[in-house]
Tab-separated table of C-alpha atoms in Angstrom:
chain	number	residue	atom	x	y	z
L	1	UNK	CA	0.000	0.000	0.000
L	2	UNK	CA	2.410	2.727	-1.089
L	3	UNK	CA	1.517	6.218	0.053
L	4	UNK	CA	1.411	8.572	-2.914
L	5	UNK	CA	1.303	12.179	-1.763
L	6	UNK	CA	0.836	14.367	-4.829
L	7	UNK	CA	0.880	17.567	-2.800
L	8	UNK	CA	4.309	16.807	-1.352
L	9	UNK	CA	5.362	14.933	-4.539
L	10	UNK	CA	6.276	11.860	-2.508
L	11	UNK	CA	5.935	8.105	-2.819
L	12	UNK	CA	6.676	5.969	0.250
L	13	UNK	CA	7.055	2.190	0.107
L	14	UNK	CA	7.182	-0.200	3.067
L	15	UNK	CA	9.561	-3.189	3.050
L	16	UNK	CA	9.542	-5.727	5.897
L	17	UNK	CA	12.356	-8.147	6.794
L	18	UNK	CA	10.740	-11.332	8.159
L	19	UNK	CA	12.191	-14.555	9.557
L	20	UNK	CA	12.772	-16.618	12.680
L	21	UNK	CA	14.601	-15.372	15.772
L	22	UNK	CA	18.343	-14.724	15.345
L	23	UNK	CA	18.251	-15.284	11.558
L	24	UNK	CA	19.893	-11.906	10.877
L	25	UNK	CA	17.079	-9.442	10.109
L	26	UNK	CA	18.410	-6.707	12.379
L	27	UNK	CA	21.956	-7.420	11.197
L	28	UNK	CA	20.798	-6.668	7.624
L	29	UNK	CA	19.302	-3.330	8.631
L	30	UNK	CA	22.308	-2.396	10.747
L	31	UNK	CA	24.688	-3.204	7.884
L	32	UNK	CA	22.656	-1.099	5.465
L	33	UNK	CA	22.592	1.764	7.957
L	34	UNK	CA	26.359	1.527	8.468
L	35	UNK	CA	27.387	1.205	4.844
L	36	UNK	CA	24.930	3.145	2.717
L	37	UNK	CA	25.631	6.700	1.634
L	38	UNK	CA	24.548	8.824	4.645
L	39	UNK	CA	22.638	11.150	2.281
L	40	UNK	CA	20.357	8.243	1.407
L	41	UNK	CA	19.353	7.219	4.919
L	42	UNK	CA	17.446	8.525	7.929
L	43	UNK	CA	17.655	7.558	11.586
L	44	UNK	CA	17.690	3.899	12.605
L	45	UNK	CA	15.032	3.258	15.252
L	46	UNK	CA	15.133	0.005	17.234
L	47	UNK	CA	12.700	-1.226	19.834
L	48	UNK	CA	14.630	-4.002	21.508
L	49	UNK	CA	14.826	-5.799	24.835
L	50	UNK	CA	17.763	-5.299	27.170
L	51	UNK	CA	19.365	-8.333	25.524
L	52	UNK	CA	19.111	-6.497	22.183
L	53	UNK	CA	16.538	-8.916	20.794
L	54	UNK	CA	13.993	-7.100	18.655
L	55	UNK	CA	10.872	-6.577	20.768
L	56	UNK	CA	8.702	-4.750	18.284
L	57	UNK	CA	10.633	-3.654	15.192
L	58	UNK	CA	13.629	-1.871	13.729
L	59	UNK	CA	12.924	0.990	11.344
L	60	UNK	CA	15.223	2.590	8.781
L	61	UNK	CA	14.009	5.079	6.143
L	62	UNK	CA	15.983	5.240	2.875
L	63	UNK	CA	15.563	7.813	0.116
L	64	UNK	CA	16.184	7.614	-3.602
L	65	UNK	CA	15.947	11.387	-3.896
L	66	UNK	CA	13.634	12.798	-6.557
L	67	UNK	CA	12.608	10.368	-9.284
L	68	UNK	CA	10.750	11.993	-12.176
L	69	UNK	CA	9.496	14.719	-9.876
L	70	UNK	CA	8.477	12.422	-7.005
L	71	UNK	CA	10.530	12.094	-3.820
L	72	UNK	CA	10.801	8.341	-3.369
L	73	UNK	CA	11.399	6.630	-0.043
L	74	UNK	CA	11.630	3.055	1.188
L	75	UNK	CA	10.820	2.427	4.839
L	76	UNK	CA	12.583	-0.724	6.029
L	77	UNK	CA	11.169	-2.616	9.006
L	78	UNK	CA	12.115	-5.834	10.763
L	79	UNK	CA	9.765	-7.966	12.826
L	80	UNK	CA	10.580	-9.765	16.090
L	81	UNK	CA	11.385	-13.369	15.214
L	82	UNK	CA	10.398	-15.270	18.335
L	83	UNK	CA	7.159	-17.197	17.939
L	84	UNK	CA	5.418	-15.513	20.901
L	85	UNK	CA	5.618	-12.061	19.266
L	86	UNK	CA	3.102	-12.806	16.500
L	87	UNK	CA	0.809	-9.919	17.453
L	88	UNK	CA	3.702	-7.504	16.860
L	89	UNK	CA	4.542	-9.140	13.533
L	90	UNK	CA	0.979	-8.726	12.300
L	91	UNK	CA	1.056	-5.039	13.122
L	92	UNK	CA	4.334	-4.428	11.333
L	93	UNK	CA	3.030	-6.250	8.241
L	94	UNK	CA	0.137	-3.802	7.819
L	95	UNK	CA	0.448	-1.889	4.571
L	96	UNK	CA	3.516	-3.835	3.419
L	97	UNK	CA	4.717	-3.447	-0.190
L	98	UNK	CA	7.689	-5.797	-0.163
L	99	UNK	CA	8.980	-8.651	2.008
L	100	UNK	CA	12.445	-10.082	2.513
L	101	UNK	CA	12.198	-13.492	4.116
L	102	UNK	CA	15.547	-14.039	5.855
L	103	UNK	CA	16.215	-17.767	6.160
L	104	UNK	CA	18.877	-19.091	8.519
L	105	UNK	CA	20.774	-21.599	6.343
L	106	UNK	CA	21.984	-23.715	9.264
L	107	UNK	CA	20.660	-27.276	9.243
L	108	UNK	CA	19.768	-27.012	12.934
L	109	UNK	CA	17.395	-24.084	12.229
L	110	UNK	CA	15.169	-25.839	9.701
L	111	UNK	CA	12.123	-26.146	11.967
L	112	UNK	CA	12.284	-22.476	12.957
L	113	UNK	CA	12.609	-21.412	9.313
L	114	UNK	CA	9.629	-23.445	8.206
L	115	UNK	CA	7.502	-22.265	11.138
L	116	UNK	CA	8.351	-18.638	10.402
L	117	UNK	CA	7.689	-19.054	6.673
L	118	UNK	CA	4.257	-20.584	7.331
L	119	UNK	CA	3.531	-17.922	9.923
L	120	UNK	CA	4.329	-15.211	7.350
L	121	UNK	CA	1.827	-16.573	4.834
L	122	UNK	CA	-0.788	-17.100	7.541
L	123	UNK	CA	-0.459	-13.464	8.570
L	124	UNK	CA	-0.499	-12.158	5.003
L	125	UNK	CA	-3.576	-14.172	4.105
L	126	UNK	CA	-5.338	-13.012	7.275
L	127	UNK	CA	-4.596	-9.433	6.267
L	128	UNK	CA	-6.589	-9.946	3.067
L	129	UNK	CA	-4.133	-8.258	0.711
L	130	UNK	CA	-3.673	-9.190	-2.923
L	131	UNK	CA	-0.403	-11.073	-2.525
L	132	UNK	CA	0.454	-10.800	-6.226
L	133	UNK	CA	1.069	-7.081	-5.629
L	134	UNK	CA	3.655	-7.614	-2.891
L	135	UNK	CA	7.365	-7.899	-3.756
L	136	UNK	CA	8.998	-10.999	-2.289
L	137	UNK	CA	12.643	-12.047	-1.970
L	138	UNK	CA	14.177	-14.895	0.028
L	139	UNK	CA	17.588	-14.246	1.511
L	140	UNK	CA	19.569	-17.364	2.421
L	141	UNK	CA	21.640	-16.015	5.286
L	142	UNK	CA	24.673	-17.301	7.182
L	143	UNK	CA	26.253	-18.875	4.107
L	144	UNK	CA	29.641	-18.231	5.752
L	145	UNK	CA	28.932	-20.948	8.337
L	146	UNK	CA	29.559	-24.664	7.947
L	147	UNK	CA	26.798	-27.228	8.351
L	148	UNK	CA	24.314	-25.368	6.210
L	149	UNK	CA	21.677	-26.555	3.742
L	150	UNK	CA	22.456	-26.227	0.047
L	151	UNK	CA	20.769	-23.423	-1.869
L	152	UNK	CA	18.810	-26.033	-3.839
L	153	UNK	CA	17.472	-27.660	-0.665
L	154	UNK	CA	16.373	-24.340	0.824
L	155	UNK	CA	14.785	-23.365	-2.465
L	156	UNK	CA	12.721	-26.525	-2.371
L	157	UNK	CA	11.827	-26.160	1.294
L	158	UNK	CA	11.019	-22.452	1.487
L	159	UNK	CA	10.235	-21.082	-1.934
L	160	UNK	CA	6.816	-22.221	-3.069
L	161	UNK	CA	6.352	-18.919	-4.926
L	162	UNK	CA	9.498	-19.242	-7.081
L	163	UNK	CA	10.765	-15.914	-5.750
L	164	UNK	CA	14.326	-14.614	-6.207
L	165	UNK	CA	16.887	-16.165	-3.830
L	166	UNK	CA	19.909	-14.261	-2.576
L	167	UNK	CA	22.670	-16.119	-0.671
L	168	UNK	CA	24.159	-13.890	1.997
L	169	UNK	CA	26.225	-13.400	5.091
L	170	UNK	CA	24.661	-10.356	6.715
L	171	UNK	CA	27.346	-10.187	9.375
L	172	UNK	CA	29.981	-9.816	6.625
L	173	UNK	CA	27.731	-7.771	4.348
L	174	UNK	CA	27.667	-10.285	1.498
L	175	UNK	CA	24.348	-10.210	-0.357
L	176	UNK	CA	22.801	-7.549	1.881
L	177	UNK	CA	22.574	-4.825	-0.748
L	178	UNK	CA	21.741	-7.300	-3.503
L	179	UNK	CA	18.729	-8.360	-1.424
L	180	UNK	CA	17.714	-4.758	-0.832
L	181	UNK	CA	18.015	-3.823	-4.514
L	182	UNK	CA	16.055	-6.869	-5.609
L	183	UNK	CA	13.115	-6.258	-3.295
L	184	UNK	CA	13.000	-2.494	-3.967
L	185	UNK	CA	12.912	-3.031	-7.746
L	186	UNK	CA	10.176	-5.619	-7.342
L	187	UNK	CA	8.124	-3.274	-5.199
L	188	UNK	CA	8.272	-0.534	-7.815
L	189	UNK	CA	7.547	-2.949	-10.669
L	190	UNK	CA	4.471	-4.261	-8.837
L	191	UNK	CA	2.959	-0.811	-8.479
L	192	UNK	CA	3.831	0.329	-12.016
O	1	UNK	CA	-12.043	-10.780	-1.187
O	2	UNK	CA	-8.422	-9.814	-1.544
O	3	UNK	CA	-7.908	-6.093	-1.555
O	4	UNK	CA	-4.935	-3.970	-2.229
O	5	UNK	CA	-4.809	-0.324	-3.121
O	6	UNK	CA	-2.456	2.514	-2.521
O	7	UNK	CA	-3.405	5.498	-0.473
O	8	UNK	CA	-3.316	8.526	-2.757
O	9	UNK	CA	-3.427	12.021	-1.296
O	10	UNK	CA	-4.248	14.833	-3.706
O	11	UNK	CA	-3.023	18.445	-3.660
O	12	UNK	CA	-6.512	19.589	-2.772
O	13	UNK	CA	-6.832	17.200	0.148
O	14	UNK	CA	-3.488	18.256	1.590
O	15	UNK	CA	-4.206	21.964	1.114
O	16	UNK	CA	-7.517	21.679	2.917
O	17	UNK	CA	-6.098	19.425	5.647
O	18	UNK	CA	-3.173	21.805	6.155
O	19	UNK	CA	-5.513	24.741	6.599
O	20	UNK	CA	-7.489	22.837	9.213
O	21	UNK	CA	-4.365	21.608	11.048
O	22	UNK	CA	-2.994	25.160	11.254
O	23	UNK	CA	-6.321	26.414	12.579
O	24	UNK	CA	-6.334	23.631	15.171
O	25	UNK	CA	-2.763	24.510	16.091
O	26	UNK	CA	-3.783	28.132	16.609
O	27	UNK	CA	-6.833	27.231	18.695
O	28	UNK	CA	-4.950	24.803	20.927
O	29	UNK	CA	-1.664	26.698	20.962
O	30	UNK	CA	0.100	23.368	20.526
O	31	UNK	CA	3.509	22.507	19.141
O	32	UNK	CA	3.289	19.919	16.415
O	33	UNK	CA	0.459	18.326	14.451
O	34	UNK	CA	0.749	15.642	11.807
O	35	UNK	CA	-1.389	13.351	9.738
O	36	UNK	CA	0.232	9.926	9.368
O	37	UNK	CA	-0.917	6.678	7.820
O	38	UNK	CA	-1.634	3.589	9.882
O	39	UNK	CA	1.293	2.005	8.001
O	40	UNK	CA	3.595	4.585	9.598
O	41	UNK	CA	4.117	7.110	6.814
O	42	UNK	CA	3.772	10.872	7.291
O	43	UNK	CA	1.290	12.762	5.089
O	44	UNK	CA	1.518	16.362	6.233
O	45	UNK	CA	2.545	18.376	9.296
O	46	UNK	CA	1.753	21.716	10.909
O	47	UNK	CA	4.662	23.004	12.935
O	48	UNK	CA	6.554	26.262	13.277
O	49	UNK	CA	9.767	24.453	12.476
O	50	UNK	CA	10.558	21.221	10.657
O	51	UNK	CA	10.588	18.369	13.126
O	52	UNK	CA	13.797	16.423	12.541
O	53	UNK	CA	12.263	13.113	13.534
O	54	UNK	CA	8.991	13.211	11.602
O	55	UNK	CA	9.606	9.823	9.949
O	56	UNK	CA	10.409	8.136	13.253
O	57	UNK	CA	7.442	9.823	14.942
O	58	UNK	CA	5.093	8.606	12.204
O	59	UNK	CA	6.405	5.069	12.352
O	60	UNK	CA	6.270	4.818	16.141
O	61	UNK	CA	2.876	6.518	16.395
O	62	UNK	CA	1.301	4.122	13.928
O	63	UNK	CA	2.808	1.163	15.746
O	64	UNK	CA	1.685	2.351	19.159
O	65	UNK	CA	-1.810	2.947	17.823
O	66	UNK	CA	-1.915	-0.470	16.174
O	67	UNK	CA	-0.837	-2.052	19.451
O	68	UNK	CA	-3.606	-0.161	21.226
O	69	UNK	CA	-6.169	-1.573	18.822
O	70	UNK	CA	-4.932	-5.064	19.555
O	71	UNK	CA	-5.262	-4.373	23.267
O	72	UNK	CA	-8.873	-3.356	22.657
O	73	UNK	CA	-9.487	-6.611	20.845
O	74	UNK	CA	-8.031	-8.650	23.690
O	75	UNK	CA	-10.225	-6.748	26.143
O	76	UNK	CA	-13.299	-7.386	23.968
O	77	UNK	CA	-13.640	-3.693	23.254
O	78	UNK	CA	-14.621	-2.729	19.704
O	79	UNK	CA	-11.777	-0.223	19.470
O	80	UNK	CA	-9.800	2.405	21.359
O	81	UNK	CA	-9.955	5.383	19.035
O	82	UNK	CA	-7.377	7.529	20.753
O	83	UNK	CA	-4.043	7.267	22.475
O	84	UNK	CA	-2.632	9.653	25.054
O	85	UNK	CA	0.858	9.923	26.565
O	86	UNK	CA	1.582	12.346	29.392
O	87	UNK	CA	5.090	13.714	29.811
O	88	UNK	CA	6.851	16.158	32.142
O	89	UNK	CA	6.642	18.974	29.619
O	90	UNK	CA	4.997	17.562	26.493
O	91	UNK	CA	1.891	15.445	25.999
O	92	UNK	CA	1.117	13.349	22.927
O	93	UNK	CA	-2.399	12.762	21.662
O	94	UNK	CA	-3.160	10.399	18.774
O	95	UNK	CA	-6.613	9.919	17.295
O	96	UNK	CA	-7.985	7.975	14.374
O	97	UNK	CA	-9.286	10.062	11.459
O	98	UNK	CA	-10.086	7.376	8.878
O	99	UNK	CA	-9.355	3.681	8.584
O	100	UNK	CA	-5.930	4.513	7.148
O	101	UNK	CA	-5.080	7.889	8.694
O	102	UNK	CA	-4.183	9.096	12.208
O	103	UNK	CA	-3.863	12.577	13.688
O	104	UNK	CA	-0.906	13.200	16.011
O	105	UNK	CA	-0.703	16.265	18.267
O	106	UNK	CA	1.956	17.311	20.773
O	107	UNK	CA	1.049	19.996	23.319
O	108	UNK	CA	2.360	21.488	26.533
O	109	UNK	CA	1.172	20.781	30.082
O	110	UNK	CA	-0.519	24.189	30.185
O	111	UNK	CA	-3.093	23.159	27.545
O	112	UNK	CA	-6.126	21.436	29.129
O	113	UNK	CA	-6.534	17.864	27.907
O	114	UNK	CA	-10.308	18.277	27.711
O	115	UNK	CA	-9.869	21.159	25.304
O	116	UNK	CA	-7.542	19.091	23.121
O	117	UNK	CA	-10.029	16.227	23.031
O	118	UNK	CA	-12.981	18.459	22.252
O	119	UNK	CA	-11.311	20.399	19.446
O	120	UNK	CA	-9.689	17.278	18.061
O	121	UNK	CA	-13.006	15.439	17.879
O	122	UNK	CA	-14.511	18.308	15.933
O	123	UNK	CA	-11.514	18.542	13.626
O	124	UNK	CA	-11.580	14.818	12.917
O	125	UNK	CA	-15.115	15.010	11.566
O	126	UNK	CA	-14.026	17.604	9.016
O	127	UNK	CA	-10.691	15.933	8.262
O	128	UNK	CA	-12.385	12.610	7.643
O	129	UNK	CA	-14.701	14.261	5.135
O	130	UNK	CA	-11.773	15.910	3.348
O	131	UNK	CA	-9.668	12.779	3.228
O	132	UNK	CA	-12.489	10.542	2.058
O	133	UNK	CA	-13.343	12.919	-0.754
O	134	UNK	CA	-11.896	12.033	-4.134
O	135	UNK	CA	-11.039	8.641	-2.695
O	136	UNK	CA	-12.408	6.594	-5.569
O	137	UNK	CA	-11.159	8.340	-8.716
O	138	UNK	CA	-7.560	8.739	-7.571
O	139	UNK	CA	-6.660	5.277	-6.385
O	140	UNK	CA	-4.755	4.345	-9.554
O	141	UNK	CA	-1.084	4.886	-8.802
O	142	UNK	CA	0.634	7.118	-11.332
O	143	UNK	CA	3.820	5.058	-11.524
O	144	UNK	CA	4.801	4.516	-15.164
O	145	UNK	CA	7.634	2.703	-16.928
O	146	UNK	CA	9.765	5.872	-17.055
O	147	UNK	CA	9.493	6.251	-13.301
O	148	UNK	CA	10.345	2.567	-12.880
O	149	UNK	CA	13.428	2.760	-15.132
O	150	UNK	CA	14.761	5.867	-13.381
O	151	UNK	CA	14.059	4.423	-9.918
O	152	UNK	CA	15.831	1.166	-10.836
O	153	UNK	CA	18.898	3.123	-11.935
O	154	UNK	CA	18.878	5.115	-8.686
O	155	UNK	CA	18.551	1.922	-6.640
O	156	UNK	CA	21.657	0.509	-8.365
O	157	UNK	CA	23.574	3.739	-7.783
O	158	UNK	CA	22.593	4.406	-4.173
O	159	UNK	CA	21.794	1.128	-2.463
O	160	UNK	CA	25.326	-0.201	-2.164
O	161	UNK	CA	28.302	-0.093	0.185
O	162	UNK	CA	29.380	3.501	0.470
O	163	UNK	CA	32.410	3.203	-1.783
O	164	UNK	CA	33.701	4.965	-4.887
O	165	UNK	CA	30.806	3.655	-6.979
O	166	UNK	CA	28.200	5.369	-4.794
O	167	UNK	CA	26.856	8.804	-5.607
O	168	UNK	CA	27.329	11.372	-2.869
O	169	UNK	CA	24.166	13.297	-3.680
O	170	UNK	CA	20.864	11.492	-4.291
O	171	UNK	CA	19.143	14.593	-5.715
């Protein structure tokens, strides 16, 4: 649900990073905040517990500047990953234009990945949106670790929509911007 | 039925909303007023100076309001239509204008809360009428292939590690 404000000549898109606890959603946002041109970003807002686990969300606004006369912004959000925070996840998903599902590639995290993936689709369907108009990218994170599933296996397990897959190591920055670019382009294409 | 449509705000709607927000600001002698979407995006503000954290305020306000609605649901209440935070020097009042739009007001301790509520309730009736006007004919997003091509190029230029390949000025 992009906000198009013709008076202010602005378009704002909402992108949500989704995934199980400790899969690297906040690490993605923090890397983007640290590395992107400071002119293109606003303030990073985090609502976290004392242990720095995301309690509600992280929020980072990015700007493309003026595109054909319209100031264009992407508002990046993360959701809390732990299963008991589903009410918060539903709220953050409201009005979403694009989703990055961050999968933890470690073999030991399979159950959490699948539960989070199913939970995402449950929440989207409950919201009643036309899902064909939402950009969707799956990021296969923690590829720098050993004992991880192959890309092919994760594709089969977690990608029933045939969405773009981006292998990554958010902690090292690999694939972080490729993921961001992919989802942002999808979001614009789906509203064009 | 699946629904999905963008929220489109026209020049006329913003002009008329701005006029009303400034009048409300004058009547209440308050600091900052803003219309924000329930998805956390700012629409317009009335303030004597630009608030540096408007984006964060919009995002957090929408989230707090959404959480309040969930609390209402848990308590078997149809809805809580306003949210109020009391501070040492500044109070924050948030009220629902339409299904997709919220009104945010900050005001000092010297302004009576009852006055804020009364004037806000009256303003919301008018704001809702303004913001629901023109709703139907303008819901087609005016994003064409030229916009898409330019935006894609900007995304490639800007959304990368801040190295020599990055532009320094997004404008």
